[in-house]
Coordinates of C-alpha atoms in Angstrom, one line a residue:
M62 CA 0.1 -0.1 0.0
R63 CA 1.3 3.5 -0.9
T64 CA 2.1 5.8 2.0
P65 CA -0.2 8.9 2.1
E66 CA 0.6 11.8 -0.2
G67 CA -0.2 15.6 0.2
G68 CA 0.0 17.8 3.2
D69 CA 3.1 19.4 4.8
T70 CA 6.2 17.6 5.4
M71 CA 5.8 17.0 9.1
E72 CA 2.2 15.7 8.5
M73 CA 3.6 13.4 5.7
D74 CA 6.3 12.0 7.9
A75 CA 3.7 11.4 10.7
L76 CA 1.4 9.6 8.5
R77 CA 4.4 7.5 7.1
E78 CA 5.4 6.6 10.7
V79 CA 1.7 5.3 11.3
D80 CA 1.9 3.3 8.2
M81 CA 5.2 1.7 8.9
Q82 CA 4.2 0.9 12.5
L83 CA 1.1 -0.7 11.2
N84 CA 2.9 -2.7 8.7
E85 CA 5.4 -4.1 11.3
M86 CA 2.7 -4.8 13.5
A87 CA 0.5 -6.6 11.0
H88 CA 3.5 -9.0 10.0
E89 CA 4.0 -9.7 13.7
F90 CA 0.2 -10.4 14.0
I91 CA 0.2 -12.8 11.1
G92 CA 3.4 -14.5 12.2
K93 CA 1.9 -15.3 15.6
T94 CA -1.6 -16.2 14.7
Q95 CA -1.1 -18.5 11.6
R96 CA 0.5 -21.2 13.7
H97 CA -2.6 -22.6 15.4
A98 CA -5.1 -25.1 13.8
D99 CA -7.4 -25.1 16.7
P100 CA -10.0 -22.4 15.9
L101 CA -10.8 -21.5 19.5
K102 CA -7.2 -21.2 20.4
A103 CA -6.6 -19.2 17.3
A104 CA -9.4 -16.8 17.9
S105 CA -8.2 -16.2 21.5
I106 CA -4.7 -15.3 20.5
H107 CA -6.1 -13.4 17.6
Q108 CA -8.1 -11.1 20.0
E109 CA -5.1 -10.8 22.6
M110 CA -2.7 -9.9 19.7
I111 CA -5.0 -7.2 18.4
E112 CA -5.4 -5.6 21.8
Q113 CA -1.6 -5.8 22.6
L114 CA -0.5 -4.3 19.2
S115 CA -3.3 -1.6 19.2
A116 CA -2.2 -0.5 22.6
A117 CA 1.4 -0.3 21.5
L118 CA 0.4 1.8 18.5
V119 CA -1.4 4.3 20.6
Q120 CA 1.8 4.6 22.6
R121 CA 4.2 4.9 19.6
V122 CA 2.3 7.5 17.5
S123 CA 0.5 10.7 18.3
V124 CA -3.1 11.0 18.5
K125 CA -3.2 13.5 15.8
A126 CA -1.4 11.3 13.3
L127 CA -3.4 8.2 14.2
F128 CA -6.8 9.8 13.5
M129 CA -5.3 11.9 10.4
Y130 CA -4.3 8.5 9.2
A131 CA -7.6 7.0 9.7
N132 CA -9.5 9.9 8.1
Q133 CA -7.3 10.0 5.1
W134 CA -6.6 6.3 4.5
G135 CA -9.1 4.2 6.5
E136 CA -11.5 3.9 3.5
T137 CA -8.6 2.9 1.1
L138 CA -7.3 0.4 3.6
K139 CA -10.8 -1.2 3.8
S140 CA -11.4 -1.1 0.2
Q141 CA -8.1 -2.7 -0.8
Q142 CA -8.8 -5.4 1.8
L143 CA -12.1 -6.4 0.3
E144 CA -10.5 -6.5 -3.3
G145 CA -8.5 -9.4 -2.0
G146 CA -5.3 -10.5 -3.5
N147 CA -2.0 -11.6 -1.8
D148 CA -2.0 -8.7 0.7
R149 CA -5.4 -9.3 2.0
L150 CA -4.4 -10.9 5.3
L151 CA -1.9 -7.9 5.8
L152 CA -4.5 -5.3 5.0
K153 CA -7.2 -7.0 7.3
A154 CA -4.6 -7.1 10.2
K155 CA -3.7 -3.5 9.7
N156 CA -7.3 -2.5 9.5
D157 CA -8.2 -4.5 12.8
I158 CA -5.2 -3.1 14.7
L159 CA -6.0 0.5 13.7
E160 CA -9.7 0.3 14.4
R161 CA -8.9 -1.1 17.9
A162 CA -6.3 1.8 18.5
L163 CA -8.9 4.3 17.7
R164 CA -11.3 2.7 20.1
V165 CA -8.7 2.7 22.8
K166 CA -8.0 6.4 22.5
S167 CA -11.7 7.2 22.3
V168 CA -12.4 5.2 25.4
D169 CA -9.7 7.4 27.1
Y170 CA -11.7 10.5 26.1
L171 CA -15.0 8.9 27.3
R172 CA -13.5 7.6 30.7
E173 CA -14.0 10.8 32.4
V174 CA -17.0 12.7 30.8
V175 CA -18.7 15.5 32.4
P176 CA -22.6 16.0 32.5
F177 CA -23.4 19.3 31.4
N178 CA -26.5 21.3 31.1
T179 CA -27.9 21.9 27.5
N180 CA -29.1 25.3 28.2
I181 CA -25.5 26.5 28.8
A182 CA -24.3 24.9 25.7
Q183 CA -27.0 25.9 23.2
H184 CA -27.3 29.4 24.4
A185 CA -24.7 31.6 22.6
L186 CA -22.6 32.4 25.8
F187 CA -19.1 31.6 24.9
S188 CA -17.0 33.5 22.3
A189 CA -14.6 31.9 19.9
N190 CA -13.1 35.4 19.2
P191 CA -12.0 36.4 22.8
N192 CA -9.6 39.2 21.6
G193 CA -11.9 40.8 19.2
G194 CA -14.1 42.6 21.6
N195 CA -11.9 45.0 23.3
G196 CA -15.1 46.6 25.0
Q197 CA -17.3 46.2 22.1
A198 CA -18.4 42.7 22.6
P199 CA -22.0 42.2 21.4
T200 CA -24.9 42.3 23.9
T201 CA -27.4 40.5 22.0
V202 CA -26.0 37.2 20.5
H203 CA -28.1 35.3 18.0
G204 CA -27.0 31.7 17.7
V205 CA -28.6 28.3 18.2
R206 CA -30.5 29.8 21.2
N207 CA -30.2 33.6 21.6
V208 CA -28.8 35.3 24.6
Y209 CA -28.6 38.7 26.0
I210 CA -25.1 39.5 27.9
K211 CA -24.8 42.2 30.4
Q212 CA -21.1 43.0 31.2
T213 CA -19.5 46.1 32.6
T214 CA -15.9 45.5 31.4
G215 CA -16.5 44.4 27.9
E216 CA -15.0 40.9 28.5
V217 CA -16.4 37.9 27.0
L218 CA -16.9 34.4 28.3
T219 CA -14.5 32.1 26.2
T220 CA -14.5 28.3 25.9
Y221 CA -11.9 28.3 28.8
E222 CA -14.7 29.7 31.0
A223 CA -16.9 26.9 29.4
R224 CA -14.5 24.2 30.6
V225 CA -14.2 25.6 34.1
M226 CA -18.0 25.6 34.3
G227 CA -17.9 21.9 33.0
A228 CA -15.4 21.1 35.9
I229 CA -17.7 23.0 38.4
Q230 CA -20.7 20.8 37.2
S231 CA -18.8 17.5 37.4
L232 CA -17.6 18.4 40.9
W233 CA -21.1 19.5 42.0
F234 CA -22.4 15.9 40.9
K235 CA -19.4 14.2 42.6
K236 CA -19.4 16.1 46.0
N237 CA -23.1 17.4 46.5
V238 CA -24.9 14.3 47.1
N239 CA -27.9 16.1 48.7
G240 CA -28.4 18.2 45.6
Q241 CA -27.7 21.5 47.6
P242 CA -26.6 24.5 45.4
T243 CA -23.5 25.2 47.4
I244 CA -20.1 23.2 47.2
E245 CA -16.7 23.6 48.7
L246 CA -13.9 23.3 46.1
K247 CA -10.2 23.7 45.7
Y248 CA -8.4 25.1 42.8
A249 CA -6.7 21.6 42.4
D250 CA -10.1 20.0 42.1
I251 CA -11.0 22.1 39.1
L252 CA -7.4 21.6 37.5
A253 CA -7.8 17.9 38.1
E254 CA -11.2 17.9 36.3
L255 CA -9.7 19.8 33.3
G256 CA -6.6 17.5 33.0
L257 CA -4.2 20.5 33.7
T258 CA -1.2 20.8 35.9
D259 CA -1.5 22.1 39.5
G260 CA 0.4 25.4 40.1
A261 CA 0.0 29.0 41.0
A262 CA -0.4 30.2 37.4
N263 CA -3.2 28.0 36.7
Y264 CA -4.7 28.9 40.1
K265 CA -4.9 32.4 39.0
R266 CA -6.3 31.7 35.6
V267 CA -9.1 29.8 37.3
Q268 CA -9.7 32.4 39.8
E269 CA -10.1 34.9 36.9
A270 CA -12.4 32.6 35.2
L271 CA -14.7 32.1 38.1
T272 CA -15.0 35.8 38.6
R273 CA -16.0 36.3 35.0
L274 CA -18.5 33.5 35.2
W275 CA -20.0 35.3 38.3
N276 CA -19.6 38.8 37.1
I277 CA -21.5 38.5 33.6
E278 CA -25.4 38.5 33.7
V279 CA -27.1 36.7 31.1
T280 CA -30.6 36.3 29.8
L281 CA -31.4 32.8 28.4
T282 CA -34.2 33.4 26.0
Q283 CA -35.2 29.9 25.5
Y284 CA -34.5 28.3 28.8
Q285 CA -35.9 24.8 29.3
R286 CA -36.2 23.2 32.6
S287 CA -36.0 19.8 31.3
K288 CA -35.2 18.0 28.0
N289 CA -38.8 17.3 27.1
A290 CA -40.3 20.5 28.6
E291 CA -43.4 21.7 27.2
Y292 CA -42.5 25.5 27.7
E293 CA -39.5 27.7 27.1
E294 CA -38.8 30.4 29.6
I295 CA -36.8 33.6 29.7
A296 CA -34.3 33.4 32.6
L297 CA -32.3 36.5 33.7
T298 CA -29.3 34.9 35.7
R299 CA -25.8 34.2 36.1
L300 CA -24.0 31.0 35.6
I301 CA -22.5 31.3 39.2
D302 CA -24.6 32.8 41.9
Q303 CA -22.0 33.3 44.5
I304 CA -18.3 32.7 45.3
V305 CA -16.9 32.9 48.8
F306 CA -13.1 33.2 48.9
R307 CA -11.2 33.1 52.3
R308 CA -8.3 34.6 53.9
K309 CA -7.1 35.0 57.3
V310 CA -8.1 38.1 59.2
G311 CA -5.8 41.1 58.9
T312 CA -3.9 39.7 55.6
P313 CA -4.6 41.7 52.5
S314 CA -4.1 39.0 50.1
H315 CA -3.0 35.4 50.0
Y316 CA -6.6 33.8 49.7
Q317 CA -6.8 30.1 50.7
Y318 CA -6.9 27.5 47.9
K319 CA -10.3 26.4 49.3
F320 CA -13.5 28.3 48.5
E321 CA -17.3 28.0 48.1
I322 CA -19.2 28.2 45.0
K323 CA -23.1 28.5 44.9
L324 CA -24.9 27.4 41.6
P325 CA -28.1 29.4 40.7
E326 CA -31.2 27.7 41.5
W327 CA -32.2 27.3 37.8
L328 CA -29.1 25.3 37.2
V329 CA -29.6 23.1 40.2
E330 CA -33.2 22.4 39.1
A331 CA -32.1 21.7 35.5
N332 CA -29.6 19.3 36.7
R333 CA -32.1 17.6 38.8
E334 CA -34.4 17.4 35.8
G335 CA -31.7 15.7 33.8
N336 CA -31.4 18.3 31.0
L337 CA -27.9 17.2 30.2
F338 CA -25.5 15.8 27.8
D339 CA -21.8 14.5 28.2
V340 CA -18.6 16.2 27.2
S341 CA -14.8 15.4 27.7
L342 CA -12.9 18.0 29.2
I343 CA -9.7 15.9 28.5
L344 CA -10.7 15.8 24.8
M345 CA -11.0 19.8 24.8
N346 CA -7.3 19.8 26.0
D347 CA -6.3 18.3 22.6
L348 CA -8.3 21.0 20.7
K349 CA -6.2 24.1 20.1
S350 CA -8.7 26.7 18.8
Y351 CA -11.6 28.2 20.8
L352 CA -13.8 27.4 18.0
A353 CA -12.9 23.8 17.8
Q354 CA -13.6 23.6 21.5
G355 CA -17.0 25.5 21.2
L356 CA -18.1 23.3 18.1
Y357 CA -17.2 20.1 20.0
W358 CA -19.4 21.6 22.9
L359 CA -22.2 22.5 20.8
V360 CA -22.4 19.5 18.6
S361 CA -22.1 17.2 21.8
S362 CA -25.3 18.8 23.0
Y363 CA -27.2 16.7 20.5
P364 CA -26.3 13.4 21.9
D365 CA -28.9 11.3 20.2
E366 CA -28.1 12.7 16.5
P367 CA -25.5 11.0 14.6
A368 CA -25.2 14.1 12.3
V369 CA -25.7 17.7 13.1
T370 CA -26.7 20.4 10.5
L371 CA -26.3 24.1 11.4
E372 CA -26.6 27.2 9.2
L373 CA -23.4 29.1 9.1
S374 CA -25.2 32.3 10.0
T375 CA -26.3 30.5 13.1
L376 CA -22.8 29.2 13.9
A377 CA -21.2 32.7 13.2
G378 CA -23.6 34.3 15.7
H379 CA -23.3 31.6 18.2
F380 CA -19.5 32.1 18.4
H381 CA -19.6 35.9 18.3
F382 CA -18.6 36.5 14.8
L383 CA -21.5 38.9 14.2
D384 CA -22.0 42.3 15.8
D385 CA -25.2 43.6 17.4
D386 CA -26.5 44.3 13.9
R387 CA -26.0 40.7 12.9
E388 CA -23.1 42.0 10.5
P389 CA -20.0 39.7 10.3
I390 CA -16.9 41.2 12.2
M391 CA -14.4 39.8 9.7
P392 CA -14.6 38.9 6.1
V393 CA -17.0 35.9 5.5
Y394 CA -14.4 33.7 3.9
K395 CA -12.4 34.0 7.1
I396 CA -15.3 32.9 9.1
V397 CA -15.9 30.0 6.8
E398 CA -12.1 29.0 6.9
R399 CA -12.1 29.1 10.7
I400 CA -15.1 26.8 10.8
K401 CA -13.5 24.5 8.4
Q402 CA -10.3 24.4 10.4
A403 CA -12.3 23.7 13.6
C404 CA -13.9 20.7 11.8
E405 CA -10.6 19.4 10.8
E406 CA -9.3 19.6 14.4
L407 CA -12.3 17.7 15.5
Q408 CA -11.5 15.0 12.8
T409 CA -7.9 15.0 14.2
V410 CA -9.2 13.9 17.6
G411 CA -11.5 11.5 16.2
F412 CA -14.7 13.1 17.3
I413 CA -16.2 13.5 13.8
D414 CA -16.0 11.3 10.9
H415 CA -16.6 13.8 8.3
F416 CA -18.0 17.1 7.6
E417 CA -19.4 18.8 4.5
F418 CA -20.9 22.2 3.5
S419 CA -24.1 22.6 1.5
G420 CA -26.6 25.2 0.2
K421 CA -25.4 28.5 -1.2
K422 CA -21.7 28.9 -2.2
Q423 CA -21.4 32.4 -0.9
G424 CA -22.3 34.4 2.4
L425 CA -23.5 32.8 5.5
L426 CA -27.3 32.7 5.0
G427 CA -28.6 29.6 3.2
R428 CA -25.2 28.0 3.5
F429 CA -25.1 24.9 5.9
L430 CA -22.6 22.6 7.8
T431 CA -23.2 19.0 8.6
V432 CA -20.9 17.3 11.0
T433 CA -21.2 13.5 11.3
K434 CA -20.0 12.0 14.6
N435 CA -17.6 9.1 15.2
P436 CA -20.2 6.4 16.4
V437 CA -18.1 5.9 19.6
F438 CA -19.2 9.3 20.7
L439 CA -22.9 8.8 19.7
N440 CA -25.0 9.1 22.9
A441 CA -22.1 8.6 25.1
P442 CA -24.0 8.7 28.5
V443 CA -25.8 5.5 27.6
R444 CA -22.6 3.6 27.5
S445 CA -20.9 2.5 30.5
V446 CA -17.0 2.6 31.0
R447 CA -17.1 -1.2 31.2
E448 CA -19.0 -1.6 27.8
L449 CA -16.4 0.8 26.2
N450 CA -13.5 -1.2 27.5
E451 CA -14.8 -4.5 26.2
P452 CA -12.6 -5.9 23.6
V453 CA -15.2 -5.8 20.6
Q454 CA -14.1 -4.8 17.2
L455 CA -15.9 -1.6 16.1
D456 CA -15.9 -0.9 12.5
L457 CA -15.3 3.0 12.4
F458 CA -14.7 3.1 8.7
N459 CA -17.9 1.4 7.7
A460 CA -20.2 3.3 9.7

């Protein structure tokens, strides 16, 4: 099989490395599994070898290279295998090892998922353009669900604040067994949920994020108490109701690492009602751009839908690329390019299988993006960690 072509030199080298490793492992697999005539013993060794080699592949190559190889060459690998020929066994072994490796990494992402409220994800709260405001951030944001934002400083909420909010949600479920709105936390607790390193610099960033989450008032124009609520409501609220920091009496600074957070009643009630979906904060660490993080967040909020279609004008508004007059804050082609790059990032980490644009060729209105999820991530809350770890081959390429 030819090695992948196209892309920059570093990507080419990474893809060749994946192909080389797969070739070596496939030969090893064939050498060790063709010796046994007993079908039961052969099947057992077959499964054991696939697991061992796929785990080794995940360790030897980067996640980006692994999913990029699958995206670019998975279909070719599958079709060549079906065509038969002398290399059929080798190609099947490569395909089996690759599929299992992708599943292993996807399980890593889904091992620690966070239940999050759909109202927060689908209202246009978080900006993918955090440096574009400078005191001129929009106050009325038209997205999947519209929101009115009241801020005194001109600051915007970014997907970093979204991740911190996700960590708070997760810790609320873990620590507050009685469903009370107040929980006691440490900075280290939030950083652990985010998969980030402990340390003063990250403490400061978390504290700033907490302050912004409390400081900015929002009006959720299509608030739903539960997933199947009969009515939509308008909720004037904050995402955090109260934060209590502590320091010793007589000391001007040096707050303790422990503090209290009180969630607003609407969020506590919505959590009880189960208007939730699951996200992986660890996966978000592997996404470099705010827009990729935000798009992952948004698409995940449709847990039962294998494909999600959104108009580009809705997406642009949702992530604050439109002003108060709903005009683009940058050339349309740049917005489209950023959306495309975000989708490519989501392919890189394996969250989506593919994406496509449809409708009009110009502008944002009447132009649509359809994102198709990797089946592993479809309705993740229904699947237990035990089920995800079971050594069953999942045909990712034929979904």
